[in-house]
Amino acid sequence: RQSCNRNSEMIPFIKIKEKTALAIIIRRYRVIVFATLLIFSTFFFQLHTISNTFALDEPHGTLNYWQGDVRNILLNYIDSVTTPGSKDFIPIKDRVAVFDMDGTLMSEKPFPFVFEATVHYLVRHKEELSLKGPEYKALCEAAEKLDVVYLKKHMNRTFVLPFKGKTYEFYRDWCLKLFETEINPLKKRPQKDLIFKPMIELIDLLHKHGFQVYVVSGSMQFAIMAISEKYLHVDESRCIGSMVQAKVKMDGERIEFMRGDLQPPPNVNSGKAIRIMMRTGQAPVLAFGNSSGDTWMLQFTSSSPYRHMVFIIDHDDPREFVYHHPALLKTAKEKQWVIISMKKNFKTVYGE
C-alpha cells in the first residue's frame, strides 16, 4: 500500500516535468524559427533593392511606357539616390537632371522645330524681309527652295536675321503657334504630337522624387520656353538654349526687350557644359542625349562626385525614324553609358 501511494504521488510530478520540458522545447523552436525568418527576410530585402513604391512587377506600375532592362535601371537609380540612408543618397539641392530636346524628347526629322519655325517665317514674309538687304534676300530664297546646305552654312544669319528687332514675346508666340499647328511632312501630324511619351513620363517621375529637371538644347532658348511647360513638363526657368543679345527700350511705362545678334557661345558641344555650369553651378547627376553635340554635357555629368548616370537615345525604331549616331554610340559603349533602344525600351513612342 505504501508503494502504491508513493507511485500515485509521483505521477503528477512526472507530468509537471514533462509539460515543463515540452514548453522549453517549444520556446527554443520559436526562437530558432524567428531567427531563421529574420535572416531570410534580410537576405531577401538585399536582393530586392527597388522600393515597392515603383511596383516593378505590376502591369500598372511606374514608367508604364517603358519596358526591358533600361526601365529597371532607371527605377533602381532613382530609388537608390532618393532613399534616405542609402549609400548613394543625393540631397535634393544636388539632384540635377538634364535632357537634350531635339531627338531626345521629340522627333527632329526632317528638321528640328526651331529650324522649321525660321524657314516658315522667311517664306511667309519673303517680300518684306527681302527689302532689308542682300543677306535677307538670300536667306528668303534659300528658305523657299529649302536649301538646307546654305541655311546651315549661314546658321547665325538663319537664326538671327528673320526675327532681329522683334520682341522676345513675338518670337516665342510664333514658335508656339508653329509647334502646335504646322504639319510634319513625314509624319503628317503637328510637331506637338511628335513628343516621346516615355521621356515625358520619366520627367514627371523625376519631379516627384525631388529632381531639378532642365532642358538643354542647341535650339533658341525662347523657342524652348515657348513649349516647355505645356508639352515637356519643365518650367520655363529651367530651359537652357542658344541665345541672342537683348536690346531694350521703353514703350510708355512698359519695358520691351528686342532680339539682337547671336550671343556666343551657341548652346552645343562645350557650350552646353558651360551654360549648365553657369546656370546650376554644378555637374548634373543624370543626363540624356542623342547626338555628338551632347557629348560635353554627358561628359560633364560623368564628372559628378555623386552616383551619376548617362543615357543615349538610339533611333532604331520604325515607329519614329531609323538613323544612328555611330560616334556617340561608340563613346557610350566605351564609357559604359546606357543606350536606350527606342524599339526595345519604348512600349510606345508618341502614345499611339
PDB file of C-alpha atoms in Angstrom, residues 84-318:
ATOM      1  CA  PRO A  84      17.474  58.391 -47.061  1.00  0.00           C
ATOM      2  CA  GLY A  85      20.122  56.124 -45.557  1.00  0.00           C
ATOM      3  CA  SER A  86      21.178  54.749 -48.940  1.00  0.00           C
ATOM      4  CA  LYS A  87      24.911  54.904 -49.626  1.00  0.00           C
ATOM      5  CA  ASP A  88      24.041  56.603 -52.935  1.00  0.00           C
ATOM      6  CA  PHE A  89      21.667  59.187 -51.439  1.00  0.00           C
ATOM      7  CA  ILE A  90      21.827  62.612 -53.133  1.00  0.00           C
ATOM      8  CA  PRO A  91      20.494  65.723 -51.342  1.00  0.00           C
ATOM      9  CA  ILE A  92      17.570  67.345 -53.136  1.00  0.00           C
ATOM     10  CA  LYS A  93      19.566  70.505 -53.926  1.00  0.00           C
ATOM     11  CA  ASP A  94      22.056  68.432 -55.933  1.00  0.00           C
ATOM     12  CA  ARG A  95      19.579  66.289 -57.896  1.00  0.00           C
ATOM     13  CA  VAL A  96      20.097  67.968 -61.267  1.00  0.00           C
ATOM     14  CA  ALA A  97      18.913  66.147 -64.399  1.00  0.00           C
ATOM     15  CA  VAL A  98      19.494  67.456 -67.934  1.00  0.00           C
ATOM     16  CA  PHE A  99      17.745  66.496 -71.162  1.00  0.00           C
ATOM     17  CA  ASP A 100      18.610  67.437 -74.701  1.00  0.00           C
ATOM     18  CA  MET A 101      15.431  68.365 -76.624  1.00  0.00           C
ATOM     19  CA  ASP A 102      15.507  67.640 -80.370  1.00  0.00           C
ATOM     20  CA  GLY A 103      15.840  63.899 -80.914  1.00  0.00           C
ATOM     21  CA  THR A 104      15.790  63.204 -77.168  1.00  0.00           C
ATOM     22  CA  LEU A 105      12.372  64.478 -76.099  1.00  0.00           C
ATOM     23  CA  MET A 106      10.776  64.665 -79.537  1.00  0.00           C
ATOM     24  CA  SER A 107      11.375  63.873 -83.196  1.00  0.00           C
ATOM     25  CA  GLU A 108      13.832  66.060 -85.066  1.00  0.00           C
ATOM     26  CA  LYS A 109      13.197  64.855 -88.621  1.00  0.00           C
ATOM     27  CA  PRO A 110      13.176  66.211 -91.220  1.00  0.00           C
ATOM     28  CA  PHE A 111      14.343  69.259 -89.214  1.00  0.00           C
ATOM     29  CA  PRO A 112      14.293  70.462 -85.598  1.00  0.00           C
ATOM     30  CA  PHE A 113      11.165  72.513 -84.968  1.00  0.00           C
ATOM     31  CA  VAL A 114      13.109  75.750 -84.306  1.00  0.00           C
ATOM     32  CA  PHE A 115      14.680  75.443 -87.761  1.00  0.00           C
ATOM     33  CA  GLU A 116      11.197  74.877 -89.217  1.00  0.00           C
ATOM     34  CA  ALA A 117       9.905  77.976 -87.403  1.00  0.00           C
ATOM     35  CA  THR A 118      12.606  80.118 -89.014  1.00  0.00           C
ATOM     36  CA  VAL A 119      12.153  78.668 -92.503  1.00  0.00           C
ATOM     37  CA  HIS A 120       8.390  79.173 -92.430  1.00  0.00           C
ATOM     38  CA  TYR A 121       8.789  82.760 -91.246  1.00  0.00           C
ATOM     39  CA  LEU A 122      11.252  83.533 -94.056  1.00  0.00           C
ATOM     40  CA  VAL A 123       8.911  82.068 -96.675  1.00  0.00           C
ATOM     41  CA  ARG A 124       5.760  83.773 -95.395  1.00  0.00           C
ATOM     42  CA  HIS A 125       7.452  87.179 -95.036  1.00  0.00           C
ATOM     43  CA  LYS A 126       9.707  86.984 -98.088  1.00  0.00           C
ATOM     44  CA  GLU A 127       8.654  90.265 -99.686  1.00  0.00           C
ATOM     45  CA  GLU A 128       9.058  92.302 -96.509  1.00  0.00           C
ATOM     46  CA  LEU A 129      12.356  90.730 -95.435  1.00  0.00           C
ATOM     47  CA  SER A 130      13.994  90.765 -98.902  1.00  0.00           C
ATOM     48  CA  LEU A 131      13.833  94.564 -98.917  1.00  0.00           C
ATOM     49  CA  LYS A 132      16.158  94.726 -95.892  1.00  0.00           C
ATOM     50  CA  GLY A 133      19.244  93.802 -97.884  1.00  0.00           C
ATOM     51  CA  PRO A 134      21.049  91.096 -99.883  1.00  0.00           C
ATOM     52  CA  GLU A 135      21.688  88.844 -96.862  1.00  0.00           C
ATOM     53  CA  TYR A 136      17.986  88.809 -96.043  1.00  0.00           C
ATOM     54  CA  LYS A 137      17.059  88.173 -99.682  1.00  0.00           C
ATOM     55  CA  ALA A 138      19.490  85.272 -99.945  1.00  0.00           C
ATOM     56  CA  LEU A 139      18.035  83.707 -96.810  1.00  0.00           C
ATOM     57  CA  CYS A 140      14.476  84.034 -98.095  1.00  0.00           C
ATOM     58  CA  GLU A 141      15.397  82.428-101.426  1.00  0.00           C
ATOM     59  CA  ALA A 142      17.189  79.579 -99.662  1.00  0.00           C
ATOM     60  CA  ALA A 143      14.199  79.028 -97.395  1.00  0.00           C
ATOM     61  CA  GLU A 144      11.812  78.993-100.341  1.00  0.00           C
ATOM     62  CA  LYS A 145      13.940  76.373-102.131  1.00  0.00           C
ATOM     63  CA  LEU A 146      14.634  74.630 -98.806  1.00  0.00           C
ATOM     64  CA  ASP A 147      18.353  74.914 -99.491  1.00  0.00           C
ATOM     65  CA  VAL A 148      19.433  73.267 -96.238  1.00  0.00           C
ATOM     66  CA  VAL A 149      23.127  73.412 -97.155  1.00  0.00           C
ATOM     67  CA  TYR A 150      23.023  77.214 -97.475  1.00  0.00           C
ATOM     68  CA  LEU A 151      20.888  77.730 -94.373  1.00  0.00           C
ATOM     69  CA  LYS A 152      23.169  75.552 -92.228  1.00  0.00           C
ATOM     70  CA  LYS A 153      26.315  77.146 -93.645  1.00  0.00           C
ATOM     71  CA  HIS A 154      24.957  80.537 -92.561  1.00  0.00           C
ATOM     72  CA  MET A 155      23.388  79.310 -89.335  1.00  0.00           C
ATOM     73  CA  ASN A 156      23.994  82.546 -87.433  1.00  0.00           C
ATOM     74  CA  ARG A 157      22.154  84.572 -90.058  1.00  0.00           C
ATOM     75  CA  THR A 158      19.404  81.971 -90.286  1.00  0.00           C
ATOM     76  CA  PHE A 159      18.524  82.200 -86.605  1.00  0.00           C
ATOM     77  CA  VAL A 160      19.195  85.918 -86.088  1.00  0.00           C
ATOM     78  CA  LEU A 161      18.149  87.988 -89.110  1.00  0.00           C
ATOM     79  CA  PRO A 162      14.491  86.912 -89.617  1.00  0.00           C
ATOM     80  CA  PHE A 163      13.477  87.994 -86.096  1.00  0.00           C
ATOM     81  CA  LYS A 164      16.039  90.714 -85.454  1.00  0.00           C
ATOM     82  CA  GLY A 165      14.329  93.713 -83.871  1.00  0.00           C
ATOM     83  CA  LYS A 166      11.248  91.668 -82.930  1.00  0.00           C
ATOM     84  CA  THR A 167      10.340  91.302 -79.266  1.00  0.00           C
ATOM     85  CA  TYR A 168      11.100  88.092 -77.417  1.00  0.00           C
ATOM     86  CA  GLU A 169       7.343  87.672 -76.883  1.00  0.00           C
ATOM     87  CA  PHE A 170       6.716  87.859 -80.631  1.00  0.00           C
ATOM     88  CA  TYR A 171       9.332  85.187 -81.303  1.00  0.00           C
ATOM     89  CA  ARG A 172       8.054  82.910 -78.517  1.00  0.00           C
ATOM     90  CA  ASP A 173       4.445  83.206 -79.722  1.00  0.00           C
ATOM     91  CA  TRP A 174       5.455  82.466 -83.302  1.00  0.00           C
ATOM     92  CA  CYS A 175       7.350  79.320 -82.271  1.00  0.00           C
ATOM     93  CA  LEU A 176       4.462  78.059 -80.137  1.00  0.00           C
ATOM     94  CA  LYS A 177       1.954  78.617 -82.938  1.00  0.00           C
ATOM     95  CA  LEU A 178       4.126  76.741 -85.420  1.00  0.00           C
ATOM     96  CA  PHE A 179       4.759  73.923 -82.960  1.00  0.00           C
ATOM     97  CA  GLU A 180       1.043  73.404 -82.427  1.00  0.00           C
ATOM     98  CA  THR A 181      -0.243  73.826 -85.979  1.00  0.00           C
ATOM     99  CA  GLU A 182       2.409  73.142 -88.623  1.00  0.00           C
ATOM    100  CA  ILE A 183       2.174  69.619 -90.044  1.00  0.00           C
ATOM    101  CA  ASN A 184       5.319  67.489 -90.149  1.00  0.00           C
ATOM    102  CA  PRO A 185       5.641  66.492 -93.839  1.00  0.00           C
ATOM    103  CA  LEU A 186       6.890  62.984 -92.998  1.00  0.00           C
ATOM    104  CA  LYS A 187       4.552  62.048 -90.156  1.00  0.00           C
ATOM    105  CA  LYS A 188       1.521  64.062 -91.349  1.00  0.00           C
ATOM    106  CA  ARG A 189       0.852  65.452 -87.883  1.00  0.00           C
ATOM    107  CA  PRO A 190       1.859  68.594 -85.964  1.00  0.00           C
ATOM    108  CA  GLN A 191       5.117  68.684 -84.020  1.00  0.00           C
ATOM    109  CA  LYS A 192       3.210  68.773 -80.737  1.00  0.00           C
ATOM    110  CA  ASP A 193       2.130  65.195 -81.460  1.00  0.00           C
ATOM    111  CA  LEU A 194       5.709  64.003 -82.035  1.00  0.00           C
ATOM    112  CA  ILE A 195       6.857  64.149 -78.410  1.00  0.00           C
ATOM    113  CA  PHE A 196       8.223  60.945 -76.891  1.00  0.00           C
ATOM    114  CA  LYS A 197       5.695  59.914 -74.233  1.00  0.00           C
ATOM    115  CA  PRO A 198       8.133  57.677 -72.302  1.00  0.00           C
ATOM    116  CA  MET A 199      10.521  60.600 -71.798  1.00  0.00           C
ATOM    117  CA  ILE A 200       7.799  62.918 -70.501  1.00  0.00           C
ATOM    118  CA  GLU A 201       6.637  60.166 -68.137  1.00  0.00           C
ATOM    119  CA  LEU A 202      10.217  59.909 -66.863  1.00  0.00           C
ATOM    120  CA  ILE A 203      10.433  63.687 -66.339  1.00  0.00           C
ATOM    121  CA  ASP A 204       7.228  63.545 -64.281  1.00  0.00           C
ATOM    122  CA  LEU A 205       8.702  60.773 -62.112  1.00  0.00           C
ATOM    123  CA  LEU A 206      11.910  62.737 -61.555  1.00  0.00           C
ATOM    124  CA  HIS A 207       9.883  65.757 -60.426  1.00  0.00           C
ATOM    125  CA  LYS A 208       8.070  63.566 -57.889  1.00  0.00           C
ATOM    126  CA  HIS A 209      11.414  62.496 -56.434  1.00  0.00           C
ATOM    127  CA  GLY A 210      12.886  65.946 -55.994  1.00  0.00           C
ATOM    128  CA  PHE A 211      14.961  66.316 -59.170  1.00  0.00           C
ATOM    129  CA  GLN A 212      15.557  69.696 -60.801  1.00  0.00           C
ATOM    130  CA  VAL A 213      14.942  68.951 -64.474  1.00  0.00           C
ATOM    131  CA  TYR A 214      16.482  71.143 -67.190  1.00  0.00           C
ATOM    132  CA  VAL A 215      16.003  71.093 -70.957  1.00  0.00           C
ATOM    133  CA  VAL A 216      19.381  71.862 -72.528  1.00  0.00           C
ATOM    134  CA  SER A 217      19.252  72.352 -76.284  1.00  0.00           C
ATOM    135  CA  GLY A 218      21.070  73.972 -79.165  1.00  0.00           C
ATOM    136  CA  SER A 219      17.718  75.488 -80.145  1.00  0.00           C
ATOM    137  CA  MET A 220      16.954  79.104 -79.295  1.00  0.00           C
ATOM    138  CA  GLN A 221      16.150  79.479 -75.613  1.00  0.00           C
ATOM    139  CA  PHE A 222      12.873  81.373 -76.060  1.00  0.00           C
ATOM    140  CA  ALA A 223      11.659  78.728 -78.517  1.00  0.00           C
ATOM    141  CA  ILE A 224      12.259  76.069 -75.861  1.00  0.00           C
ATOM    142  CA  MET A 225      10.498  78.194 -73.271  1.00  0.00           C
ATOM    143  CA  ALA A 226       7.504  78.545 -75.594  1.00  0.00           C
ATOM    144  CA  ILE A 227       6.713  74.830 -75.330  1.00  0.00           C
ATOM    145  CA  SER A 228       8.478  73.638 -72.177  1.00  0.00           C
ATOM    146  CA  GLU A 229       5.751  73.877 -69.536  1.00  0.00           C
ATOM    147  CA  LYS A 230       2.760  72.728 -71.563  1.00  0.00           C
ATOM    148  CA  TYR A 231       4.413  69.991 -73.594  1.00  0.00           C
ATOM    149  CA  LEU A 232       7.673  68.983 -71.876  1.00  0.00           C
ATOM    150  CA  HIS A 233       6.556  69.481 -68.240  1.00  0.00           C
ATOM    151  CA  VAL A 234       9.616  71.598 -67.460  1.00  0.00           C
ATOM    152  CA  ASP A 235       9.401  75.107 -66.001  1.00  0.00           C
ATOM    153  CA  GLU A 236      10.444  77.962 -68.305  1.00  0.00           C
ATOM    154  CA  SER A 237      13.103  78.983 -65.795  1.00  0.00           C
ATOM    155  CA  ARG A 238      14.862  75.655 -66.391  1.00  0.00           C
ATOM    156  CA  CYS A 239      15.354  75.973 -70.120  1.00  0.00           C
ATOM    157  CA  ILE A 240      18.922  76.401 -71.349  1.00  0.00           C
ATOM    158  CA  GLY A 241      19.399  77.174 -75.048  1.00  0.00           C
ATOM    159  CA  SER A 242      21.250  79.297 -77.549  1.00  0.00           C
ATOM    160  CA  MET A 243      20.642  82.990 -77.029  1.00  0.00           C
ATOM    161  CA  VAL A 244      20.615  86.300 -78.847  1.00  0.00           C
ATOM    162  CA  GLN A 245      21.630  89.604 -77.337  1.00  0.00           C
ATOM    163  CA  ALA A 246      18.819  91.703 -75.919  1.00  0.00           C
ATOM    164  CA  LYS A 247      18.131  95.309 -76.746  1.00  0.00           C
ATOM    165  CA  VAL A 248      15.795  97.226 -74.512  1.00  0.00           C
ATOM    166  CA  LYS A 249      13.531 100.242 -74.977  1.00  0.00           C
ATOM    167  CA  MET A 250      10.691 101.955 -73.125  1.00  0.00           C
ATOM    168  CA  ASP A 251       7.178 101.809 -74.575  1.00  0.00           C
ATOM    169  CA  GLY A 252       5.315 104.183 -72.288  1.00  0.00           C
ATOM    170  CA  GLU A 253       5.537 102.580 -68.864  1.00  0.00           C
ATOM    171  CA  ARG A 254       6.426  99.212 -70.332  1.00  0.00           C
ATOM    172  CA  ILE A 255       9.917  97.877 -70.970  1.00  0.00           C
ATOM    173  CA  GLU A 256      10.312  95.936 -74.219  1.00  0.00           C
ATOM    174  CA  PHE A 257      13.128  93.527 -74.966  1.00  0.00           C
ATOM    175  CA  MET A 258      14.125  93.094 -78.607  1.00  0.00           C
ATOM    176  CA  ARG A 259      16.206  90.379 -80.220  1.00  0.00           C
ATOM    177  CA  GLY A 260      19.670  91.299 -81.414  1.00  0.00           C
ATOM    178  CA  ASP A 261      22.717  89.380 -82.638  1.00  0.00           C
ATOM    179  CA  LEU A 262      23.643  85.871 -81.575  1.00  0.00           C
ATOM    180  CA  GLN A 263      25.246  85.741 -78.150  1.00  0.00           C
ATOM    181  CA  PRO A 264      28.155  83.292 -78.024  1.00  0.00           C
ATOM    182  CA  PRO A 265      28.733  80.553 -77.250  1.00  0.00           C
ATOM    183  CA  PRO A 266      25.991  78.624 -79.094  1.00  0.00           C
ATOM    184  CA  ASN A 267      24.475  76.008 -76.825  1.00  0.00           C
ATOM    185  CA  VAL A 268      26.093  73.000 -78.495  1.00  0.00           C
ATOM    186  CA  ASN A 269      29.197  70.953 -77.773  1.00  0.00           C
ATOM    187  CA  SER A 270      31.244  72.632 -75.000  1.00  0.00           C
ATOM    188  CA  GLY A 271      28.655  75.427 -74.899  1.00  0.00           C
ATOM    189  CA  LYS A 272      26.197  73.053 -73.248  1.00  0.00           C
ATOM    190  CA  ALA A 273      28.585  72.247 -70.411  1.00  0.00           C
ATOM    191  CA  ILE A 274      29.434  75.947 -69.980  1.00  0.00           C
ATOM    192  CA  ARG A 275      25.804  77.062 -69.781  1.00  0.00           C
ATOM    193  CA  ILE A 276      24.851  74.253 -67.400  1.00  0.00           C
ATOM    194  CA  MET A 277      27.697  75.295 -65.111  1.00  0.00           C
ATOM    195  CA  MET A 278      26.717  78.966 -65.312  1.00  0.00           C
ATOM    196  CA  ARG A 279      23.069  78.209 -64.503  1.00  0.00           C
ATOM    197  CA  THR A 280      23.369  75.453 -61.877  1.00  0.00           C
ATOM    198  CA  GLY A 281      26.905  75.818 -60.514  1.00  0.00           C
ATOM    199  CA  GLN A 282      27.463  72.061 -60.553  1.00  0.00           C
ATOM    200  CA  ALA A 283      27.624  68.916 -62.654  1.00  0.00           C
ATOM    201  CA  PRO A 284      24.313  67.139 -63.260  1.00  0.00           C
ATOM    202  CA  VAL A 285      23.828  63.618 -61.901  1.00  0.00           C
ATOM    203  CA  LEU A 286      21.570  62.421 -64.707  1.00  0.00           C
ATOM    204  CA  ALA A 287      21.801  63.224 -68.432  1.00  0.00           C
ATOM    205  CA  PHE A 288      20.023  62.222 -71.635  1.00  0.00           C
ATOM    206  CA  GLY A 289      21.165  62.990 -75.182  1.00  0.00           C
ATOM    207  CA  ASN A 290      21.130  61.595 -78.699  1.00  0.00           C
ATOM    208  CA  SER A 291      23.857  63.258 -80.766  1.00  0.00           C
ATOM    209  CA  SER A 292      27.533  64.191 -80.709  1.00  0.00           C
ATOM    210  CA  GLY A 293      26.513  67.776 -79.897  1.00  0.00           C
ATOM    211  CA  ASP A 294      25.518  66.479 -76.450  1.00  0.00           C
ATOM    212  CA  THR A 295      28.882  64.864 -75.669  1.00  0.00           C
ATOM    213  CA  TRP A 296      30.256  67.673 -73.492  1.00  0.00           C
ATOM    214  CA  MET A 297      27.037  67.734 -71.447  1.00  0.00           C
ATOM    215  CA  LEU A 298      27.252  63.971 -70.988  1.00  0.00           C
ATOM    216  CA  GLN A 299      30.943  64.119 -70.067  1.00  0.00           C
ATOM    217  CA  PHE A 300      30.210  66.897 -67.556  1.00  0.00           C
ATOM    218  CA  THR A 301      27.603  64.659 -65.924  1.00  0.00           C
ATOM    219  CA  SER A 302      30.151  61.864 -65.691  1.00  0.00           C
ATOM    220  CA  SER A 303      32.355  64.145 -63.573  1.00  0.00           C
ATOM    221  CA  SER A 304      29.793  64.421 -60.750  1.00  0.00           C
ATOM    222  CA  PRO A 305      31.053  63.217 -57.346  1.00  0.00           C
ATOM    223  CA  TYR A 306      27.631  61.660 -56.723  1.00  0.00           C
ATOM    224  CA  ARG A 307      26.386  58.453 -58.250  1.00  0.00           C
ATOM    225  CA  HIS A 308      25.521  59.539 -61.788  1.00  0.00           C
ATOM    226  CA  MET A 309      24.143  58.008 -64.964  1.00  0.00           C
ATOM    227  CA  VAL A 310      24.242  58.935 -68.643  1.00  0.00           C
ATOM    228  CA  PHE A 311      21.713  57.707 -71.201  1.00  0.00           C
ATOM    229  CA  ILE A 312      21.849  57.811 -75.000  1.00  0.00           C
ATOM    230  CA  ILE A 313      18.757  57.626 -77.228  1.00  0.00           C
ATOM    231  CA  ASP A 314      19.306  55.362 -80.241  1.00  0.00           C
ATOM    232  CA  HIS A 315      16.825  55.946 -83.058  1.00  0.00           C
ATOM    233  CA  ASP A 316      16.346  52.347 -84.166  1.00  0.00           C
ATOM    234  CA  ASP A 317      12.558  52.329 -84.270  1.00  0.00           C
ATOM    235  CA  PRO A 318      10.484  52.445 -87.495  1.00  0.00           C
TER     236      PRO A 318
END
